[in-house]
């Protein structure tokens, strides 16, 4: 096992009707002038934005609003938020939404701390952030885990580049998680979220050389839980307890807990998906489902013991007489595909609804290589030709 | 499931040779004048205190020292620390030790924030803390989990009262955890620590009415891990990886993670043990081992489904033909006793080396009732007569 750092300062306020605490929480963390950031009109129509504003008003906090954040959030919206925030002397960011909205708010928060710099430089990794304005989140979608994570992913819609920047600086001060807010999410979005949540732990689980038993136990328990409640929500979307399980798993899966001691995460599937998302604007979780089985078949020989353990402990594969390790591994991967199919998620790009040409595959592989400094992965280090090979397998 | 709050702001720096980062970490969190607080001379003799001081010196941080904290840390030492800190204008507390040392430092940190007040009032619950000076911890014993917890337990050695105070205010800013520092701990202390660690999760697990599947999965994984590595360390105390597993479990077991959604912890066994510790000065973890089996047999009928799950998922009890739920439960409890015996921990008070008279039992039950406002527990609410009954069973 490797040395590690673990830092999750976000105060979690979890459960029914916790939204009404938002004004007091902003105040507690020093906010006096707030940008309420959100996505589509559903947050307005459902009355949620009004509840948030009423709570801010009750706490005597000034606020302006900026909606319109899209999935794979756009850099242009970030710039719009920066301008609006500067105009209104905003000192606190309040995203109300899922990962896209929170990631967009993180980008604005970085930018406000260094108003002379272009925030896109962070995502291009040409400089490091020196600080960020504080933010708190009201979570309405369980998927990206951004409310406790150090991560933010933004798409430059002019160039098609989807790029991430990670820093402890942007971890939110608080996160309000009311599972009720997710009860009306469409099935496709819920299931994509469940895939993303599982993948955040899988990216930390399939690594080479540094695993701790305690971390493995926590990771496996989390993955079993997500699998179980994804299946329940696919049939019974208004099940509050199931929504709660998924919502809490969402945060724990991406706050660092499930990777402690592993010596560095893999995240190759995420990086491969980023290029698909940049080129085709697919839903992130569904994109991950479409690429993971091919990634897994491409890399499993590097860390067979991890794949065996995953098959047995997470996918419930029972080793029968005569099964080799490889048989168990491949059964584990195909069981994951069965799970994806059972919740109407794709297992390859065709099922996802995209069919890149060879030229597009090479372009995505090249984009992925450029975005990762030429290589990515812990289970197996992937270079540009490996990336292209996995894309080809995933068609 | 119930609503919950989760707040673990402590920055964890985990692994070999992390002690050398202590000066930089104190500086990061604003410390300029530090009280280095520790227990016996082993921390000095091992060279650890010198390493800490060298790191503080390198960071240009002023420091004074106060050793001599004992297990079940004394209020008189807290007062001594307060006086020394005031004399030296200390602005940061740096406990180097286990739970006793960290708890003592927390008490000093509370006191420095409100210099006109008597800090013992907090432990008597006659007032609430308004704040605390910052502290960071260098952990040398895995047991109490104080380095990430909101808890501090102090013994007024003049009255024999052992009392706890819980508040998010005192959660350390950082915790340095180098498993190497625990390699030379005596077996009895290591095993007592393992019992305490498991109990911190068991106190959260055996509750009525509010469990989440995800929390259960994490709790069970943690308990299995502690059980496994306690057995390994009992035979092979210098096993670094095993020390690491136990050290990380120590923090996660008491930072709140394993109780999310349970609606309130039990902690009756802890409260019962506090009185034993106050009267007889026993090692905390060993005291818990001596009282838990009797507590379990006294309360299991209130939450049989929890005890069945514990038996099967943590203790590995296999239900054979004809076994009733009760059989499974009792097998689970006796399996825990077998585990305690296998690591040379007691399963009752005689084995712990104490044999309270009926008068002493009544005194402990009365003390426990007074300390808990007359009742304690979630699995089953215990009143003074229940407490006495459990003490009698535990002889």
Coordinates of C-alpha atoms in Angstrom, one line a residue, chain B:
Chain B
X1 CA -33.5 6.0 7.3
X2 CA -33.1 9.3 9.1
X3 CA -31.6 12.6 8.0
X4 CA -28.0 13.1 9.0
X5 CA -25.1 15.5 9.1
X6 CA -21.6 14.4 8.2
X7 CA -18.6 16.6 8.7
X8 CA -15.0 15.4 8.7
X9 CA -12.8 18.4 7.8
X10 CA -9.6 16.8 9.1
X11 CA -6.8 16.6 6.5
X12 CA -5.4 13.1 6.7
X13 CA -1.7 12.6 5.8
X14 CA -1.2 8.9 5.9
X15 CA 1.9 6.7 5.6
X16 CA 5.6 6.3 6.2
X17 CA 7.7 9.3 7.2
X18 CA 4.8 11.7 7.1
X19 CA 5.8 13.1 10.5
X20 CA 8.3 15.3 8.8
X21 CA 5.4 17.2 7.3
X22 CA 4.2 18.4 10.7
X23 CA 5.9 21.8 10.7
X24 CA 4.5 22.7 7.3
X25 CA 1.0 21.5 8.3
X26 CA 0.9 23.6 11.5
X27 CA 2.0 26.6 9.4
X28 CA -0.7 25.9 6.8
X29 CA -3.4 26.0 9.5
X30 CA -2.1 29.2 11.0
X31 CA -0.1 27.9 14.0
X32 CA 2.9 30.0 15.1
X33 CA 3.3 29.1 18.8
X34 CA 2.7 25.4 19.5
X35 CA 2.1 23.3 22.6
X36 CA 3.5 19.8 21.9
X37 CA 1.4 17.5 24.2
X38 CA 2.3 13.9 24.8
X39 CA 2.1 11.0 27.2
X40 CA 4.8 8.8 28.6
X41 CA 8.6 8.9 27.9
X42 CA 8.4 6.4 25.1
X43 CA 7.6 9.2 22.6
X44 CA 10.7 11.0 23.8
X45 CA 13.0 7.9 23.9
X46 CA 11.9 6.7 20.5
X47 CA 13.1 10.0 19.0
X48 CA 9.6 10.9 17.8
X49 CA 9.3 14.1 19.9
X50 CA 12.7 15.2 18.5
X51 CA 11.5 14.6 14.9
X52 CA 8.4 16.7 15.6
X53 CA 10.5 19.5 17.1
X54 CA 13.0 19.5 14.3
X55 CA 10.1 19.8 11.8
X56 CA 8.6 22.7 13.8
X57 CA 12.0 24.4 14.0
X58 CA 12.5 24.0 10.3
X59 CA 9.2 25.8 9.7
X60 CA 10.1 28.5 12.2
X61 CA 7.4 27.6 14.7
X62 CA 7.9 28.3 18.4
X63 CA 7.1 25.3 20.7
X64 CA 6.9 24.2 24.3
X65 CA 6.2 20.7 25.6
X66 CA 4.0 19.1 28.1
X67 CA 4.2 15.3 28.6
X68 CA 2.7 13.1 31.2
X69 CA -0.8 12.5 29.9
X70 CA -2.0 9.1 31.3
X71 CA -4.7 6.8 29.8
X72 CA -8.1 8.0 30.9
X73 CA -6.5 11.5 30.8
X74 CA -6.7 13.6 34.0
X75 CA -8.4 17.0 34.4
X76 CA -5.4 18.2 36.5
X77 CA -3.1 17.7 33.4
X78 CA -5.6 19.7 31.3
X79 CA -5.4 22.5 33.8
X80 CA -1.6 22.3 33.8
X81 CA -1.7 22.5 30.0
X82 CA -4.0 25.5 30.0
X83 CA -1.7 27.4 32.4
X84 CA 1.4 26.6 30.3
X85 CA -0.3 27.6 27.1
X86 CA -1.5 30.9 28.5
X87 CA 2.0 31.6 29.8
X88 CA 3.5 31.0 26.4
X89 CA 0.8 32.6 24.2
X90 CA 0.2 29.3 22.5
X91 CA -2.1 29.5 19.4
X92 CA -2.0 25.9 18.2
X93 CA -2.2 22.5 20.0
X94 CA -0.2 19.6 18.7
X95 CA -1.0 16.3 20.5
X96 CA 1.5 13.5 19.7
X97 CA -0.1 10.3 20.9
X98 CA -3.3 8.3 21.0
X99 CA -6.8 9.2 22.1
X100 CA -5.9 10.2 25.7
X101 CA -3.3 12.8 24.5
X102 CA -5.6 14.1 21.7
X103 CA -8.5 14.3 24.1
X104 CA -6.4 16.2 26.6
X105 CA -5.3 18.6 23.9
X106 CA -8.9 19.1 22.8
X107 CA -9.9 20.1 26.4
X108 CA -7.0 22.6 26.5
X109 CA -8.0 24.0 23.1
X110 CA -11.6 24.5 24.3
X111 CA -10.3 26.2 27.4
X112 CA -8.0 28.6 25.6
X113 CA -10.9 29.9 23.5
X114 CA -12.9 30.8 26.6
X115 CA -10.2 31.6 29.2
X116 CA -12.6 32.9 31.8
X117 CA -14.6 29.7 32.0
X118 CA -13.9 26.3 33.6
X119 CA -13.6 23.8 30.8
X120 CA -14.9 21.0 33.1
X121 CA -18.4 22.6 32.7
X122 CA -18.4 21.3 29.2
X123 CA -17.9 17.7 30.3
X124 CA -20.6 18.2 33.0
X125 CA -22.8 19.5 30.2
X126 CA -23.8 22.7 32.1
X127 CA -22.7 24.9 29.1
X128 CA -21.8 24.5 25.4
X129 CA -18.5 25.4 23.8
X130 CA -18.4 28.6 21.7
X131 CA -15.1 27.7 20.0
X132 CA -11.7 26.1 20.3
X133 CA -8.1 26.9 19.4
X134 CA -7.0 24.9 16.4
X135 CA -5.2 21.6 16.8
X136 CA -3.5 19.0 14.7
X137 CA -2.5 15.5 15.8
X138 CA 0.4 13.1 15.3
X139 CA -1.2 9.7 15.9
X140 CA 0.8 7.0 17.7
X141 CA -1.9 4.6 18.9
X142 CA -4.8 3.3 16.9
X143 CA -7.8 3.0 19.3
X144 CA -9.9 6.0 20.2
X145 CA -10.2 7.6 16.7
X146 CA -10.0 11.0 18.3
X147 CA -7.9 12.4 15.5
X148 CA -11.0 12.8 13.3
X149 CA -13.8 12.6 15.8
X150 CA -15.8 15.3 17.6
X151 CA -15.3 13.6 20.9
X152 CA -13.1 14.1 24.0
X153 CA -13.2 12.2 27.2
X154 CA -11.6 13.4 30.4
X155 CA -11.4 11.9 33.9
X156 CA -11.7 14.1 37.0
X157 CA -9.4 12.0 39.0
X158 CA -10.5 13.7 42.3
X159 CA -14.1 12.5 41.9
X160 CA -13.6 9.5 39.7
X161 CA -15.9 10.9 37.1
X162 CA -15.0 10.1 33.4
X163 CA -17.0 12.3 31.2
X164 CA -17.2 13.0 27.5
X165 CA -18.0 16.1 25.4
X166 CA -18.8 16.1 21.7
X167 CA -18.7 19.0 19.4
X168 CA -17.6 19.5 15.7
X169 CA -15.7 22.5 17.0
X170 CA -12.8 20.3 18.2
X171 CA -12.2 18.2 15.1
X172 CA -8.5 18.5 14.4
X173 CA -7.3 20.5 11.3
X174 CA -5.0 17.7 10.3
X175 CA -3.9 14.2 11.4
X176 CA -0.6 12.7 10.6
X177 CA -0.9 8.9 10.6
X178 CA 2.3 6.9 10.2
X179 CA 1.6 3.2 10.9
X180 CA 5.4 2.7 11.6
X181 CA 4.9 4.7 14.8
X182 CA 2.7 1.9 16.2
X183 CA 5.0 -1.0 15.3
X184 CA 6.4 -1.3 18.8
X185 CA 3.1 -1.0 20.8
X186 CA 2.6 -3.7 23.4
X187 CA 0.2 -6.4 22.3
X188 CA -2.3 -5.7 25.1
X189 CA -2.5 -2.0 24.0
X190 CA -2.8 -3.0 20.4
X191 CA -5.6 -5.5 21.0
X192 CA -7.5 -3.1 23.3
X193 CA -7.2 -0.6 20.5
X194 CA -8.7 -3.0 18.0
X195 CA -11.6 -3.7 20.3
X196 CA -12.2 0.0 20.8
X197 CA -12.1 0.5 17.0
X198 CA -14.7 -2.2 16.3
X199 CA -16.9 -0.9 19.1
X200 CA -17.0 2.6 17.6
X201 CA -18.7 1.1 14.6
X202 CA -20.8 -1.5 16.7
X203 CA -22.2 1.4 18.7
X204 CA -23.4 2.9 15.5
X205 CA -24.6 -0.4 14.0
X206 CA -26.8 -1.7 16.7
X207 CA -29.5 1.0 16.6
X208 CA -33.2 0.9 16.2
X209 CA -35.1 1.9 13.1
X210 CA -32.8 3.9 10.9
X211 CA -30.2 1.9 9.0
X212 CA -29.0 2.6 5.4
X213 CA -27.7 -0.3 3.3
X214 CA -24.7 1.7 2.3
X215 CA -23.8 2.5 5.8
X216 CA -24.2 -1.1 6.8
X217 CA -22.0 -2.3 4.0
X218 CA -19.2 0.1 5.0
X219 CA -19.6 -0.7 8.7
X220 CA -19.5 -4.5 8.0
X221 CA -16.5 -4.2 5.7
X222 CA -14.7 -2.1 8.4
X223 CA -15.5 -4.6 11.2
X224 CA -14.4 -7.6 9.1
X225 CA -11.1 -5.7 8.3
X226 CA -10.4 -4.9 12.0
X227 CA -11.1 -8.5 13.1
X228 CA -8.9 -9.9 10.4
X229 CA -5.9 -7.6 11.1
X230 CA -6.2 -7.8 14.8
X231 CA -5.7 -11.5 14.5
X232 CA -2.7 -10.9 12.2
X233 CA -1.1 -8.3 14.5
X234 CA -1.6 -10.5 17.6
X235 CA 0.8 -13.0 15.9
X236 CA 2.9 -10.5 13.9
X237 CA 3.0 -7.1 15.6
X238 CA 5.5 -5.6 13.3
X239 CA 3.5 -6.1 10.2
X240 CA 3.3 -2.6 8.6
X241 CA 0.4 -3.3 6.3
X242 CA -1.7 -4.7 9.1
X243 CA -0.8 -1.7 11.3
X244 CA -1.9 0.5 8.4
X245 CA -5.2 -1.2 8.0
X246 CA -6.0 -0.8 11.8
X247 CA -4.8 2.8 11.8
X248 CA -7.1 3.9 9.0
X249 CA -10.0 1.8 10.4
X250 CA -9.4 3.6 13.6
X251 CA -10.2 7.0 12.1
X252 CA -13.0 5.9 9.9
X253 CA -14.7 4.0 12.7
X254 CA -15.2 7.1 14.8
X255 CA -15.4 10.0 12.3
X256 CA -19.2 9.5 11.8
X257 CA -19.0 7.6 8.5
X258 CA -20.3 4.2 9.9
X259 CA -23.4 5.8 11.5
X260 CA -24.8 7.9 8.7
X261 CA -28.6 7.6 8.6
X262 CA -29.0 5.6 11.7
X263 CA -30.9 8.3 13.6
X264 CA -28.6 8.3 16.7
X265 CA -25.9 6.0 18.0
X266 CA -26.2 3.6 20.9
X267 CA -23.0 4.0 22.9
X268 CA -24.4 2.3 26.0
X269 CA -21.4 -0.1 26.2
X270 CA -19.1 2.9 26.1
X271 CA -21.0 4.7 28.9
X272 CA -21.0 1.5 31.0
X273 CA -17.3 1.2 30.5
X274 CA -16.7 4.8 31.4
X275 CA -17.8 4.1 34.9
X276 CA -15.6 1.0 35.1
X277 CA -12.7 3.1 33.9
X278 CA -13.5 5.9 36.3
X279 CA -13.6 3.5 39.3
X280 CA -10.9 1.0 38.4
X281 CA -8.7 2.7 35.8
X282 CA -8.9 -0.2 33.3
X283 CA -7.8 0.0 29.7
X284 CA -10.7 1.3 27.7
X285 CA -10.8 -1.3 24.9
X286 CA -10.4 -4.2 27.3
X287 CA -13.2 -2.7 29.5
X288 CA -15.4 -2.6 26.4
X289 CA -14.7 -6.3 25.6
X290 CA -15.6 -7.2 29.2
X291 CA -19.0 -5.5 29.1
X292 CA -20.2 -5.9 25.4
X293 CA -21.2 -9.6 25.5
X294 CA -23.4 -9.0 28.5
X295 CA -24.9 -5.9 26.9
X296 CA -25.6 -7.8 23.7
X297 CA -27.4 -10.7 25.5
X298 CA -29.4 -8.1 27.5
X299 CA -30.6 -6.1 24.4
X300 CA -30.7 -8.4 21.4
X301 CA -34.4 -9.1 21.5
X302 CA -35.1 -5.5 20.7
X303 CA -33.4 -5.6 17.3
X304 CA -33.0 -9.3 16.4
X305 CA -32.6 -8.6 12.6
X306 CA -29.6 -6.4 13.3
X307 CA -28.0 -9.1 15.4
X308 CA -28.7 -11.8 12.8
X309 CA -27.1 -9.6 10.1
X310 CA -24.1 -8.9 12.3
X311 CA -23.6 -12.6 13.0
X312 CA -23.8 -13.6 9.4
X313 CA -22.0 -10.7 7.7
X314 CA -19.3 -9.8 10.3
X315 CA -18.8 -12.9 12.4
X316 CA -19.2 -15.3 9.5
X317 CA -21.9 -17.4 11.2
X318 CA -23.3 -19.9 8.8
X319 CA -26.9 -20.8 9.4
X320 CA -27.3 -24.6 9.3
X321 CA -30.4 -26.6 9.0
X322 CA -32.8 -26.0 11.9
X323 CA -31.1 -22.9 13.4
X324 CA -33.5 -20.2 14.5
X325 CA -32.8 -16.5 14.3
X326 CA -32.0 -16.6 18.0
X327 CA -29.5 -19.4 17.5
X328 CA -27.8 -17.4 14.9
X329 CA -27.7 -14.3 17.1
X330 CA -26.3 -16.2 20.1
X331 CA -23.7 -17.8 17.9
X332 CA -22.7 -14.4 16.7
X333 CA -22.3 -13.1 20.2
X334 CA -20.3 -16.2 21.3
X335 CA -18.2 -15.9 18.1
X336 CA -17.3 -12.4 19.2
X337 CA -16.2 -13.8 22.6
X338 CA -14.1 -16.4 20.8
X339 CA -12.5 -13.5 18.8
X340 CA -11.8 -11.6 22.0
X341 CA -10.2 -14.7 23.6
X342 CA -8.2 -15.4 20.5
X343 CA -6.5 -12.0 20.9
X344 CA -6.2 -12.3 24.7
X345 CA -9.0 -9.8 25.5
X346 CA -11.4 -10.4 28.4
X347 CA -15.1 -11.3 27.9
X348 CA -16.2 -10.3 31.4
X349 CA -15.0 -8.3 34.4
X350 CA -13.3 -11.2 36.2
X351 CA -11.1 -11.8 33.1
X352 CA -10.5 -8.1 33.0
X353 CA -9.1 -8.4 36.6
X354 CA -11.8 -6.6 38.4
X355 CA -14.6 -7.9 40.6
X356 CA -16.9 -5.1 41.8
X357 CA -19.0 -5.6 44.9
X358 CA -22.8 -5.2 44.7
X359 CA -22.3 -1.8 46.3
X360 CA -19.7 -0.8 43.6
X361 CA -22.1 -2.1 40.9
X362 CA -24.9 0.1 42.2
X363 CA -22.4 3.0 42.4
X364 CA -21.3 2.5 38.8
X365 CA -24.9 2.2 37.6
X366 CA -25.8 5.3 39.5
X367 CA -22.8 7.2 38.1
X368 CA -23.7 6.0 34.6
X369 CA -27.3 7.1 35.0
X370 CA -26.3 10.5 36.3
X371 CA -23.8 11.0 33.4
X372 CA -26.4 10.1 30.8
X373 CA -29.3 12.1 32.1
X374 CA -31.0 8.9 33.5
X375 CA -31.0 6.8 30.3
X376 CA -28.8 5.7 27.4
X377 CA -29.0 3.6 24.3
X378 CA -30.7 3.2 20.9
X379 CA -30.9 -0.6 20.5
X380 CA -32.7 -0.6 23.9
X381 CA -33.0 2.4 26.2
X382 CA -31.3 1.5 29.4
X383 CA -32.2 2.9 32.8
X384 CA -30.3 2.7 36.0
X385 CA -31.7 -0.8 36.9
X386 CA -30.8 -2.1 33.4
X387 CA -27.2 -0.8 33.8
X388 CA -26.9 -2.6 37.2
X389 CA -28.3 -5.7 35.6
X390 CA -25.7 -5.7 32.8
X391 CA -22.9 -5.0 35.2
X392 CA -24.0 -8.0 37.3
X393 CA -24.2 -10.2 34.1
X394 CA -20.7 -9.0 33.2
X395 CA -19.0 -10.1 36.4

